[in-house]
Coordinates of C-alpha atoms and ligand atoms in Angstrom, one line a residue:
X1 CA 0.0 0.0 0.0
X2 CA 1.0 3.7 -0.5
X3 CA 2.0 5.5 2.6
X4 CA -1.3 6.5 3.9
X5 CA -3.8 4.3 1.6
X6 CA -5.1 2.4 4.5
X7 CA -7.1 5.9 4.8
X8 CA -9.2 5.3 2.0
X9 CA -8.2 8.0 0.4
X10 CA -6.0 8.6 -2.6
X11 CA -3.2 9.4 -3.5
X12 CA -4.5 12.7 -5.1
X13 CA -6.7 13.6 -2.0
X14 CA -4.3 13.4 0.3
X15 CA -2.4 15.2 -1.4
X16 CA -4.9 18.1 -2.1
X17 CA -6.1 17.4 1.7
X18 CA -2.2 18.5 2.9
X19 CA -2.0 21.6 1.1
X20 CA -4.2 23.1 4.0
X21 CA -1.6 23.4 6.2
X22 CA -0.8 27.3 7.1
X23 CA 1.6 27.7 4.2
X24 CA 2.2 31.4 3.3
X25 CA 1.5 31.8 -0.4
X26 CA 0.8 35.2 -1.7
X27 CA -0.5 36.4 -4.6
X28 CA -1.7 39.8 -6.0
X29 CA -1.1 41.4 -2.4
X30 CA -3.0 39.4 -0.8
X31 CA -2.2 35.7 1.5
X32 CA -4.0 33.2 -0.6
X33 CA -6.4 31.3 1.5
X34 CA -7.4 27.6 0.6
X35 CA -5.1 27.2 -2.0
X36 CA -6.9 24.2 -3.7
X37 CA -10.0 25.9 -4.5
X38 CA -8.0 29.3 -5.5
X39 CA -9.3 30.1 -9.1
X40 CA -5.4 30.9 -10.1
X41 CA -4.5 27.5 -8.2
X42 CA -7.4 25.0 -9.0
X43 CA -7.1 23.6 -12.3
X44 CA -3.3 23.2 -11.6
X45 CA -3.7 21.3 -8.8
X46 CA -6.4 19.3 -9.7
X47 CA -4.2 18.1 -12.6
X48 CA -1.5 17.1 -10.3
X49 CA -4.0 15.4 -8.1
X50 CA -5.3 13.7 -10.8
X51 CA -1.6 12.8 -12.0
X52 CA -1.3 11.4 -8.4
X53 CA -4.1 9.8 -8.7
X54 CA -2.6 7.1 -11.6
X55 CA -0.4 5.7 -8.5
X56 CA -3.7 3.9 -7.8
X57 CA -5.1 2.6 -10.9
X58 CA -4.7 -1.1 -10.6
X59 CA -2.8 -1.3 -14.3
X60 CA -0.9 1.6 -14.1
X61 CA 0.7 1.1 -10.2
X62 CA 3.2 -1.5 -10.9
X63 CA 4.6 0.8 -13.4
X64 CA 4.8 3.8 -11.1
X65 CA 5.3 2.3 -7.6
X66 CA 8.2 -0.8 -5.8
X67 CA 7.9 -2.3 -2.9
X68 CA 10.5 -1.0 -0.4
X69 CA 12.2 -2.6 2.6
X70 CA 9.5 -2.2 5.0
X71 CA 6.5 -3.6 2.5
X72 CA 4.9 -0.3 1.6
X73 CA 4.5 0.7 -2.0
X74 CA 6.5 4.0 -2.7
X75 CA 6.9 6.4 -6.1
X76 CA 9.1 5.1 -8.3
X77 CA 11.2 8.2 -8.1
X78 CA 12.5 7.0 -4.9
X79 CA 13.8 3.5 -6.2
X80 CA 17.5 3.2 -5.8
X81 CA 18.8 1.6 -8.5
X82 CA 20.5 -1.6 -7.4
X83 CA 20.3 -3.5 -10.6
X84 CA 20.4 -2.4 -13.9
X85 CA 16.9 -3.0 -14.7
X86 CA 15.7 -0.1 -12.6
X87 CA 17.0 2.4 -14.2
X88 CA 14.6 1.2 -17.0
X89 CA 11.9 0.9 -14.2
X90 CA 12.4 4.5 -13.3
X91 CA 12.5 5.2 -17.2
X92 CA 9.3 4.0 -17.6
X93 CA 7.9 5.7 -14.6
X94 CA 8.8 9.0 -15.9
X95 CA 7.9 8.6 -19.0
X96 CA 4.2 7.9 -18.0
X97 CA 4.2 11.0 -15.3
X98 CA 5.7 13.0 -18.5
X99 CA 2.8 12.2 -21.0
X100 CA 0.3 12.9 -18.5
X101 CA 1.0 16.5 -18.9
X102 CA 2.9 16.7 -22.6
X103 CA 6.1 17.5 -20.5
X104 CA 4.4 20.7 -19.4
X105 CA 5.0 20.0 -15.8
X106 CA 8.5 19.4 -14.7
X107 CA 7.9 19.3 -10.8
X108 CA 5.5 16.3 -10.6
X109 CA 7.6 13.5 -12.5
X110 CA 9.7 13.2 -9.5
X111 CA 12.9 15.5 -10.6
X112 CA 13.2 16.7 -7.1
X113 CA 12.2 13.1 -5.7
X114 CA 14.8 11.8 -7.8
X115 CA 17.3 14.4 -6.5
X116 CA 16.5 13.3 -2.6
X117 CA 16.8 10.0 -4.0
X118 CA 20.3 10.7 -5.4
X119 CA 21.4 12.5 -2.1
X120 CA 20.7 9.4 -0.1
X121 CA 22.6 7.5 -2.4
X122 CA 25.8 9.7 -1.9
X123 CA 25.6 10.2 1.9
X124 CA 28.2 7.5 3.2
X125 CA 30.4 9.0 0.6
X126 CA 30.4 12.1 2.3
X127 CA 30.0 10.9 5.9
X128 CA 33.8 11.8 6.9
X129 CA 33.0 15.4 7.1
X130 CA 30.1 15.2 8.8
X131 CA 29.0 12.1 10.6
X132 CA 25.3 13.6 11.1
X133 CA 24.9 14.0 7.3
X134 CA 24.2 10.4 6.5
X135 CA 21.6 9.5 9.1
X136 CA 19.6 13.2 8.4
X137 CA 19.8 12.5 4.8
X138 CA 18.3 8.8 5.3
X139 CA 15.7 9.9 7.8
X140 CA 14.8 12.5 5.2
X141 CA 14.7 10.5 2.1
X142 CA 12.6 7.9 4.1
X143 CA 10.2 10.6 5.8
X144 CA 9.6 11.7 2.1
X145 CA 9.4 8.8 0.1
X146 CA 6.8 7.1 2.9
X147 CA 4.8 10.2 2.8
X148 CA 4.9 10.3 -1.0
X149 CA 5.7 14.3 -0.6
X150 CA 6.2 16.6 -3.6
X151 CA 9.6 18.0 -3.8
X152 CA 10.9 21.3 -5.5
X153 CA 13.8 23.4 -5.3
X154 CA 15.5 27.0 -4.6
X155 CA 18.8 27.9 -5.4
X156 CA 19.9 31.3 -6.2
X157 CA 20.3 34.6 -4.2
X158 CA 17.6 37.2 -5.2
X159 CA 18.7 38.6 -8.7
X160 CA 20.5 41.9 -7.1
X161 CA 23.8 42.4 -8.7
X162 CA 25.4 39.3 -10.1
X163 CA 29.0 40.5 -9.9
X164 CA 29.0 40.4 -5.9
X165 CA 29.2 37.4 -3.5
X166 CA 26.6 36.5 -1.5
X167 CA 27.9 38.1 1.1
X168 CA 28.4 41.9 -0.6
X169 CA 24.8 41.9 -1.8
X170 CA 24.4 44.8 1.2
X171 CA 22.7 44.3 4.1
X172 CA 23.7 40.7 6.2
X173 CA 21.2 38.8 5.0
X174 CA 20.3 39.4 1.7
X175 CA 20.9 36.0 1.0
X176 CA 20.0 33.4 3.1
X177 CA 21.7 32.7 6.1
X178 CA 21.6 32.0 9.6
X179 CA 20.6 34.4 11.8
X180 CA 21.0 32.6 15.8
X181 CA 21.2 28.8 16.1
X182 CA 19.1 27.3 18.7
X183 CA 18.4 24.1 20.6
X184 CA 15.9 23.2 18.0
X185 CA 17.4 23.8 14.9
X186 CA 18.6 27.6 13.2
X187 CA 17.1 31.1 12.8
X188 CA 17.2 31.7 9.1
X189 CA 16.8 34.9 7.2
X190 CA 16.8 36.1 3.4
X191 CA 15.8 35.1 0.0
X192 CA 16.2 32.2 -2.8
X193 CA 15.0 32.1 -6.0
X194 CA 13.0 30.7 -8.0
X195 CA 11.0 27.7 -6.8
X196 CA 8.9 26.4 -9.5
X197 CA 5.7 24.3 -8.0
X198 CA 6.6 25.7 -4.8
X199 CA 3.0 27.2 -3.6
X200 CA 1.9 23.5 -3.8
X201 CA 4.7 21.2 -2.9
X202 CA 5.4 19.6 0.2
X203 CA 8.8 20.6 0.3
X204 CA 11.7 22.3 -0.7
X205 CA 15.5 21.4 -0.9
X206 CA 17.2 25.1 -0.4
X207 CA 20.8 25.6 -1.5
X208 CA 23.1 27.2 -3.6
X209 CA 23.7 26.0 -7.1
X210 CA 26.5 27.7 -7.9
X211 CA 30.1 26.9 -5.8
X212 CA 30.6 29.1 -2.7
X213 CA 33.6 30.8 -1.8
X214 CA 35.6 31.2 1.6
X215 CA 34.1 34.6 2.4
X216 CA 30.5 32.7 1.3
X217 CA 30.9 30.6 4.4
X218 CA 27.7 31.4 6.1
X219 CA 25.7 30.6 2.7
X220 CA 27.2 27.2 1.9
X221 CA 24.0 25.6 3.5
X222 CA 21.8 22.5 2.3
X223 CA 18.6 23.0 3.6
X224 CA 15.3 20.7 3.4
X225 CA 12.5 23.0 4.2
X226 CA 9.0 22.1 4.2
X227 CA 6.6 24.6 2.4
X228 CA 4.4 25.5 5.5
X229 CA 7.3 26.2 7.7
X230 CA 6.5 29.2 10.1
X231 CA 8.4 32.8 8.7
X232 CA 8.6 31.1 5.2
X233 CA 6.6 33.3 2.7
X234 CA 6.1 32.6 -0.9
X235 CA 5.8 35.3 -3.0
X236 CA 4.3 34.2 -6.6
X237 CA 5.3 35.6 -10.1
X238 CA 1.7 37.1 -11.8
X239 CA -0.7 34.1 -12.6
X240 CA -0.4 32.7 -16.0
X241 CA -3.5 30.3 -15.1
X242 CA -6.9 30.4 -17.0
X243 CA -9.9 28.7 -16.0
X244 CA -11.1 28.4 -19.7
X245 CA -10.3 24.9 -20.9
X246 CA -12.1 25.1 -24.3
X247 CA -9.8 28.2 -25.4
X248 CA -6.4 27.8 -23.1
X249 CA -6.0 23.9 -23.1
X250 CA -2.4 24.0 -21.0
X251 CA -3.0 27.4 -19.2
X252 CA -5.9 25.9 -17.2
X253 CA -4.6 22.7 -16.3
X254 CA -0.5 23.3 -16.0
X255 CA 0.4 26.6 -14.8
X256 CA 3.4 25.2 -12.5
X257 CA 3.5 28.3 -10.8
X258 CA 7.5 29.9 -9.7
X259 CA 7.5 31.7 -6.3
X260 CA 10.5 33.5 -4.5
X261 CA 11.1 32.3 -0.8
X262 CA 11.3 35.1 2.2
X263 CA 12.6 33.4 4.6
X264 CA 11.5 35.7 7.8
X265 CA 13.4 34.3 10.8
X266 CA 12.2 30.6 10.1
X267 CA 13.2 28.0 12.6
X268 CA 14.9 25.4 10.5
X269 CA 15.5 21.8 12.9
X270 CA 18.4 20.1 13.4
X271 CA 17.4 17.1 11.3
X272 CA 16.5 19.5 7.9
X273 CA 20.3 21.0 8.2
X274 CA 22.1 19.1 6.0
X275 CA 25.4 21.6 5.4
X276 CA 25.8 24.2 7.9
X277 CA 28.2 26.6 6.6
X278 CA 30.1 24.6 4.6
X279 CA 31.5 25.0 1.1
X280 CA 33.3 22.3 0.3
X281 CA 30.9 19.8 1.4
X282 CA 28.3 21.6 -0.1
X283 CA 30.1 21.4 -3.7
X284 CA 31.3 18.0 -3.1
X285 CA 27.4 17.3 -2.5
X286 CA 26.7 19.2 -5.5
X287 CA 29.2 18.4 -7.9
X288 CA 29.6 14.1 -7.6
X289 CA 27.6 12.0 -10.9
X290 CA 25.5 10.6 -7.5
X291 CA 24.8 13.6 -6.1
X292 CA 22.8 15.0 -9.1
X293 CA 22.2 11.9 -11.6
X294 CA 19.1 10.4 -10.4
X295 CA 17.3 13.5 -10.6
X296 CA 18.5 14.7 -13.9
X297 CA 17.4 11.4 -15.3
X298 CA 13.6 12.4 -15.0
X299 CA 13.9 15.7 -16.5
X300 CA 15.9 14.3 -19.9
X301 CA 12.6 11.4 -20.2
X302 CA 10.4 14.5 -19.3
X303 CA 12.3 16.9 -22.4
X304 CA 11.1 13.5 -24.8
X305 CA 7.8 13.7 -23.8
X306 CA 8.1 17.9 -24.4
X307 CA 9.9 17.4 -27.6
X308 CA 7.3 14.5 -28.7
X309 CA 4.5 16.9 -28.1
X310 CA 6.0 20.2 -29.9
X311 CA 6.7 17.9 -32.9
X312 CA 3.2 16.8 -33.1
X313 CA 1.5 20.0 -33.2
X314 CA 4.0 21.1 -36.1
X315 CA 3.3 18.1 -37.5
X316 CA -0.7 19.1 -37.5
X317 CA -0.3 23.0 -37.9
X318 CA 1.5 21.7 -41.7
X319 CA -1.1 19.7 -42.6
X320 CA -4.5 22.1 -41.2
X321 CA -3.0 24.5 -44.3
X322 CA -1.4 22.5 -46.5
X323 CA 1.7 23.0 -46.6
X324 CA 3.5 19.5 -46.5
X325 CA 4.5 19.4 -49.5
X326 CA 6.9 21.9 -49.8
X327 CA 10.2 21.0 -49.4
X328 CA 11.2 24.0 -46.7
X329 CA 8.2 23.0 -44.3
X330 CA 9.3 19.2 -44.8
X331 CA 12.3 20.2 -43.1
X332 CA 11.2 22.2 -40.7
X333 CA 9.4 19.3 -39.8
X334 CA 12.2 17.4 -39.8
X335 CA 14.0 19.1 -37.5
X336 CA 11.7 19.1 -35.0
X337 CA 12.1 15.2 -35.2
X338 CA 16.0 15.1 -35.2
X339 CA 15.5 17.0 -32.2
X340 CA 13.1 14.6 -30.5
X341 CA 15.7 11.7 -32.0
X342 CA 19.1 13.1 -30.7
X343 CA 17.4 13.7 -26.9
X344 CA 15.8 10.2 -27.2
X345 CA 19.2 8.6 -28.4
X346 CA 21.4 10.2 -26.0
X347 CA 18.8 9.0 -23.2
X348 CA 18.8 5.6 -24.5
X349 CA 22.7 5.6 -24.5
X350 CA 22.6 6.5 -20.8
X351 CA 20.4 4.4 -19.8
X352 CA 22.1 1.3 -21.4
X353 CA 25.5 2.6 -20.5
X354 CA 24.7 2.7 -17.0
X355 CA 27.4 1.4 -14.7
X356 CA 27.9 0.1 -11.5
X357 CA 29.0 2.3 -8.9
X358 CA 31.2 0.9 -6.7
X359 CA 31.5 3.2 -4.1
X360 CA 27.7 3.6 -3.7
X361 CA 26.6 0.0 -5.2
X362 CA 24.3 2.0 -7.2
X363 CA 24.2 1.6 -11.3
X364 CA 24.8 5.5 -12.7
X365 CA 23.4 7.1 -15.5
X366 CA 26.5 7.9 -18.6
X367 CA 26.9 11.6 -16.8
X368 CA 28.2 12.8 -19.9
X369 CA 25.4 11.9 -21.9
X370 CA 22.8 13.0 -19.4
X371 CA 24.5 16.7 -19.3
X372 CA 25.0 17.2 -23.1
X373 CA 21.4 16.2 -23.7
X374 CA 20.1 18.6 -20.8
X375 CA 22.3 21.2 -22.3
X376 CA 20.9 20.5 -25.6
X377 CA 17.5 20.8 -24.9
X378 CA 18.3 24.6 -23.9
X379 CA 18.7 25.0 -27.6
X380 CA 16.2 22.9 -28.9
X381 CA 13.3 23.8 -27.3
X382 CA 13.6 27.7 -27.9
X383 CA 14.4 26.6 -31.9
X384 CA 11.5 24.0 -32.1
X385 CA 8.9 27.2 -31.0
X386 CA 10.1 29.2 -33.5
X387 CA 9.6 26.5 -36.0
X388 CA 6.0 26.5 -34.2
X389 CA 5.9 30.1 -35.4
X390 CA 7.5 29.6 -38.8
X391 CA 4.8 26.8 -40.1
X392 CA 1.7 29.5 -38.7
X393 CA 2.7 32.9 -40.0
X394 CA -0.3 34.7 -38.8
X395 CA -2.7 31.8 -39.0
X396 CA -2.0 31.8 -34.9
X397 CA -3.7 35.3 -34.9
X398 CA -6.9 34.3 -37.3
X399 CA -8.4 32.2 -34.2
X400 CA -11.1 33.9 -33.3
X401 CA -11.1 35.1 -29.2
X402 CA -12.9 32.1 -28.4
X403 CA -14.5 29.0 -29.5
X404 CA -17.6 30.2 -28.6
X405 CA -18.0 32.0 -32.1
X406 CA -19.1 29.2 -33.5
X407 CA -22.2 29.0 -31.5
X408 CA -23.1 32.5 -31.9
X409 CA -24.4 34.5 -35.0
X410 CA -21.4 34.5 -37.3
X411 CA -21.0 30.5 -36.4
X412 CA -22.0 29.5 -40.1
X413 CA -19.1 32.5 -41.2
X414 CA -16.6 30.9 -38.9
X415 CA -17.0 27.3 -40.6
X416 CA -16.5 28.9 -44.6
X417 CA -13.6 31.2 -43.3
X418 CA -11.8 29.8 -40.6
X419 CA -11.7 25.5 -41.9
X420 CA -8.4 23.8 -43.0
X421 CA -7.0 22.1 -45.7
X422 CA -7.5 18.7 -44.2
X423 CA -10.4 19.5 -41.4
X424 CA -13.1 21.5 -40.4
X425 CA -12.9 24.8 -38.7
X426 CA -13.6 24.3 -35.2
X427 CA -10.7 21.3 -35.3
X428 CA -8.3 23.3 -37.0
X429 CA -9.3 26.9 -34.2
X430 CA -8.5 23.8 -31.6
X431 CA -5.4 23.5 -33.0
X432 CA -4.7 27.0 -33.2
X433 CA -5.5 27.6 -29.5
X434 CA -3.4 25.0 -28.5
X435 CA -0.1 25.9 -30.6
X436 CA -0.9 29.0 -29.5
X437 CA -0.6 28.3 -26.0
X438 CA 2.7 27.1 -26.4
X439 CA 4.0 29.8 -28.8
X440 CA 2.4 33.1 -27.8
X441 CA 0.8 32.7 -24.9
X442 CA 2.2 34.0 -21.2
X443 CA 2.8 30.3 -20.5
X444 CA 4.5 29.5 -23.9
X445 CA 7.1 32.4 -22.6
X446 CA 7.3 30.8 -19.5
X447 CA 7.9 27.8 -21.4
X448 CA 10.5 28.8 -23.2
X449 CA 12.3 30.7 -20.5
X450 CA 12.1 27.2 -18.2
X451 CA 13.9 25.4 -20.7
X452 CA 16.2 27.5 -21.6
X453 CA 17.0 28.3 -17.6
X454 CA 15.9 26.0 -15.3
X455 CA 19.2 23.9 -15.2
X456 CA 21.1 26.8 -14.8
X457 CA 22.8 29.3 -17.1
X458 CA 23.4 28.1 -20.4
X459 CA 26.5 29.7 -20.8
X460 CA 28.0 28.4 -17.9
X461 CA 26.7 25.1 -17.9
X462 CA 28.2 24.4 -21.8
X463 CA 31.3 26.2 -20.5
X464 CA 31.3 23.4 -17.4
X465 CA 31.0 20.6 -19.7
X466 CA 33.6 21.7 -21.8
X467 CA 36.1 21.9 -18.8
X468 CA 35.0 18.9 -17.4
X469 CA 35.3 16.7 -20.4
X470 CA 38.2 14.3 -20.9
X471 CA 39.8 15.9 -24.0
X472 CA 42.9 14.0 -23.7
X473 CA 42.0 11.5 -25.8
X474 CA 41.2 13.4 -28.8
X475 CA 44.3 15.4 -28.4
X476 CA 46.7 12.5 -28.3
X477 CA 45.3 11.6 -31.3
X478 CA 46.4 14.8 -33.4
X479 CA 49.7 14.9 -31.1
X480 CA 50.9 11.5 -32.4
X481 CA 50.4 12.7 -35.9
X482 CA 51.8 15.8 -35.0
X483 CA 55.0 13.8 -33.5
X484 CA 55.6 11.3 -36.0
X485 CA 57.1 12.4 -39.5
X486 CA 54.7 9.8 -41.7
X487 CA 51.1 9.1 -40.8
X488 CA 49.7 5.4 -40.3
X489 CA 48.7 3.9 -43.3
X490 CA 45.8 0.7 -42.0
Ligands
FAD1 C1 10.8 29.3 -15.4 C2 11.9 29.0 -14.5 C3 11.8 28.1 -13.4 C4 12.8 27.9 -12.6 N1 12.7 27.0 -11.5 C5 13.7 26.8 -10.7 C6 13.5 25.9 -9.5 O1 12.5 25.3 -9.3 N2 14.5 25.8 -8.7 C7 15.7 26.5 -8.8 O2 16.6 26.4 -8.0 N3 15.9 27.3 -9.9 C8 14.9 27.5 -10.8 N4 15.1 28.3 -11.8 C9 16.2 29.2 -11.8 C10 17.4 28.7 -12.7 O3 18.2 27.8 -11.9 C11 18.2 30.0 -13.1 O4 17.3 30.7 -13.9 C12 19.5 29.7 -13.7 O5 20.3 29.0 -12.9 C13 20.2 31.0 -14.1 O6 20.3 31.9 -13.0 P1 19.5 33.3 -13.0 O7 18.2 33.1 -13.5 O8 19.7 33.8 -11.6 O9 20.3 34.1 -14.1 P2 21.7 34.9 -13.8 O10 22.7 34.0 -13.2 O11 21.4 36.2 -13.1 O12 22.0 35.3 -15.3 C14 21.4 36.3 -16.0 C15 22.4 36.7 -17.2 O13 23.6 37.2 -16.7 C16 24.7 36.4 -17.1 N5 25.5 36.2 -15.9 C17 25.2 36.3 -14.6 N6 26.2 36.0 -13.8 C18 27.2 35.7 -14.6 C19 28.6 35.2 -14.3 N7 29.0 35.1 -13.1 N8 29.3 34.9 -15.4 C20 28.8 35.0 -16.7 N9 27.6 35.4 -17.0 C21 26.8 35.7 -15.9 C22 24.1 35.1 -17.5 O14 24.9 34.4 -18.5 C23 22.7 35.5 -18.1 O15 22.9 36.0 -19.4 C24 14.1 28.5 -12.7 C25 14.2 29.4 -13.8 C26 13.2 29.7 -14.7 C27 13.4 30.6 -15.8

């Protein structure tokens, strides 16, 4: 049984049923009471509810839930992989939680589940520097995984002035950090942003992305932070959610919402403090293939399902006008799909070239793989919308302001003017309201700013894989030729 099933309740109700716990959630000025019913809030989190929800469905449950040590069933997210065979498990999982939402929704696959996952997996590794971090991080991945909590994140400082440390963003505690410790746990004060899904979640892992210095001491912290913790306010970007499902198809049902977190003097205990003041521990948490992999894994199935989805409505938006057959839109087309392939191939070569990590005893995604298709898809996804754009010219804009039209007086108009090549009207405004959503629309931009950001910077993150990869091999190569007066003849 899932934790908490003997209730009677699912897993989707329970989970709707926890959100009504004093969390601080503002929107529009104002504290948002009863978050579930919240017209900005609703149709979000009744889809993940829903989503959820497919942990019980006699067919689909094996697929998304193992058995663990104590008999309970828990989210596949949280299954360590101990043979080879689950990391195709967890594959499968994902890719299931992905198509439920088209990809849309990055924080209910289990990214963050997966990353709790992947820090239980590393804590002996880094037990010599602290010999608390092990058992807090087992209690905590437990505590989660039994509870089948949702998990986001927070990592940056508030977006002040990049070129200072944490510590010269002016005043002590711009950034987070701790303000008194006590017998209980510490006194934390300061912002991190962004935390997507954060309004709704259970909890939050809080901690720096990016390495810390020296003088950053008192920032190096790893902190797991549950969402209705006392002096923790979320403050939420503007709501991108509709709650018209005939005319905004995404915005009503996935508006992940992104919040910044005040931390006001929030008691954080003992048993959430995972690095207290500690850079190098923090980057050695941060920066090891176990540390981050299982996580990552989820988000590359979750870029398929995205890429999958993107391709489809191009796919559709060529044939509604006809345009197939010429040879420019074919390869537009095709793009989309060498996209979808490379992401899928590079997955598939991870997966398969898993290996056994001694240390841990855990099989590991191919690292490099994994991190050259996430860093991909911060490329792709921005050039598959703007094939979106170039297949539609301004057919996007003909769609009437709502469906509606074609009950009303100008309805028999709407079916001369506004039909497609291959289908009638209504169909092809569907269509139109739907690419639209992911092209023009405030979530579209949303969209395209998550993919492009929400592993980091770009810039710094192909610059990291450059540094990090072993180039020595390639350069030998050239050297020997270099060296030798006659190349090999085979
Ligand atoms: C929709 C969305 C959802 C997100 N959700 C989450 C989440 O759930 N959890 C989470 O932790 N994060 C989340 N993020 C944040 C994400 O991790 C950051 O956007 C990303 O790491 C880049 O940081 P930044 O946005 O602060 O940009 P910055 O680092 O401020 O960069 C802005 C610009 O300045 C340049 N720049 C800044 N500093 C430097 C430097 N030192 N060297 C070179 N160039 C520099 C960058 O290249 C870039 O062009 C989300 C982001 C988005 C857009």
């Amino acid at each position: 049984m899932l934790a908490g099933s003997n209730t009677g309740t699912s897993s989707g109700s329970r989970f709707i049923q926890r959100l009504n716990d004093g969390r601080k959630v503002w929107l529009d000025g104002k504290l948002v009471e009863h978050i579930a019913s919240h017209p900005d809030f609703r149709g979000t989190i009744k889809s993940v509810a829903g989503i959820l929800d497919l942990q019980d469905d006699p067919v689909l449950a094996p697929q998304l839930v193992y058995e663990t040590e104590t008999g309970a069933r828990a989210n596949m997210a949280f299954l360590i992989p101990e043979q080879k065979e689950d990391i195709f498990r967890r594959s499968r999982s994902f890719k299931i939680w992905s198509d439920a939402t088209f990809g849309v929704m990055s924080r209910v696959g289990g990214t963050y589940r997966g990353q709790v996952a992947s820090l239980y997996v590393g804590r002996d590794l880094l037990q010599s520097r602290d010999p608390y971090y092990s058992i807090k991080i087992a209690n905590y991945y437990r505590y989660v995984r039994d509870h089948d909590l949702m998990v986001t994140s927070a990592g940056h400082d508030p977006q002040i002035d990049r070129t200072k440390l944490s510590s010269e963003l002016g005043g002590l505690y711009t950034a987070l950090r701790i303000v008194r410790e006590t017998e209980d746990g510490i006194i934390v004060r300061g912002a991190k942003m962004l935390a997507t899904g954060s309004p709704y979640m259970d909890e939050i892992i809080v901690s720096p992305l990016a390495k810390k210095t020296s003088e950053e001491k008192p920032y190096a912290l790893l902190l797991m932070v549950a969402v209705n913790t006392p002096g923790l306010h979320l403050i939420c970007r503007e709501s991108f959610a509709s709650e018209d499902e005939e005319n905004q198809p995404l915005s009503s049902r996935f508006d992940e919402m992104d919040a910044v977190l005040v931390f006001d003097d929030a008691l954080i205990p003992w048993e959430r403090v995972l690095v207290k003041e500690d850079p190098e521990l923090l980057w050695k948490v941060r920066s090891t293939a176990v540390g981050s992999g299982l996580g990552l894994h989820e988000s590359i199935v979750r870029l398929v399902s995205k890429l999958e989805f993107v391709a489809a409505v191009g796919n559709e938006l060529a044939d509604s006008i006809g345009i197939k057959k010429f040879a420019h839109v074919k390869e537009k087309l095709a793009e989309l799909l060498y996209q979808l392939e490379s992401i899928k191939a590079l997955l598939l070569s991870a997966e398969h070239e898993a290996k056994l990590d001694d240390a841990s005893g855990v099989w590991l995604l191919d690292s490099g793989l994994m991190t050259t298709a996430k860093n991909l898809g911060n490329r792709y996804y921005p050039r598959a919308i703007e094939i979106l754009q170039q297949l539609s010219g301004a057919g996007l804009l003909q769609a009437p302001s709502t469906l509606a039209e074609f009950r009303g007086p100008l309805g028999l108009q709407l079916q001369a003017y506004y039909r497609g090549a291959d289908r009638g009207a209504e169909e092809r405004v569907k269509l139109l309201k739907l690419a639209w959503e992911l092209v023009g629309s405030q979530l579209g931009a949303r969209h395209e700013l998550y993919e492009r950001y929400y592993a980091g910077d770009p810039i710094r993150t192909y610059a990291r894989q450059y540094v990090e990869y072993n180039k020595q091999p390639l350069i030998d190569k050239v050297q020997e030729h270099l060296l030798s007066s006659t190349f090999h003849h085979y």
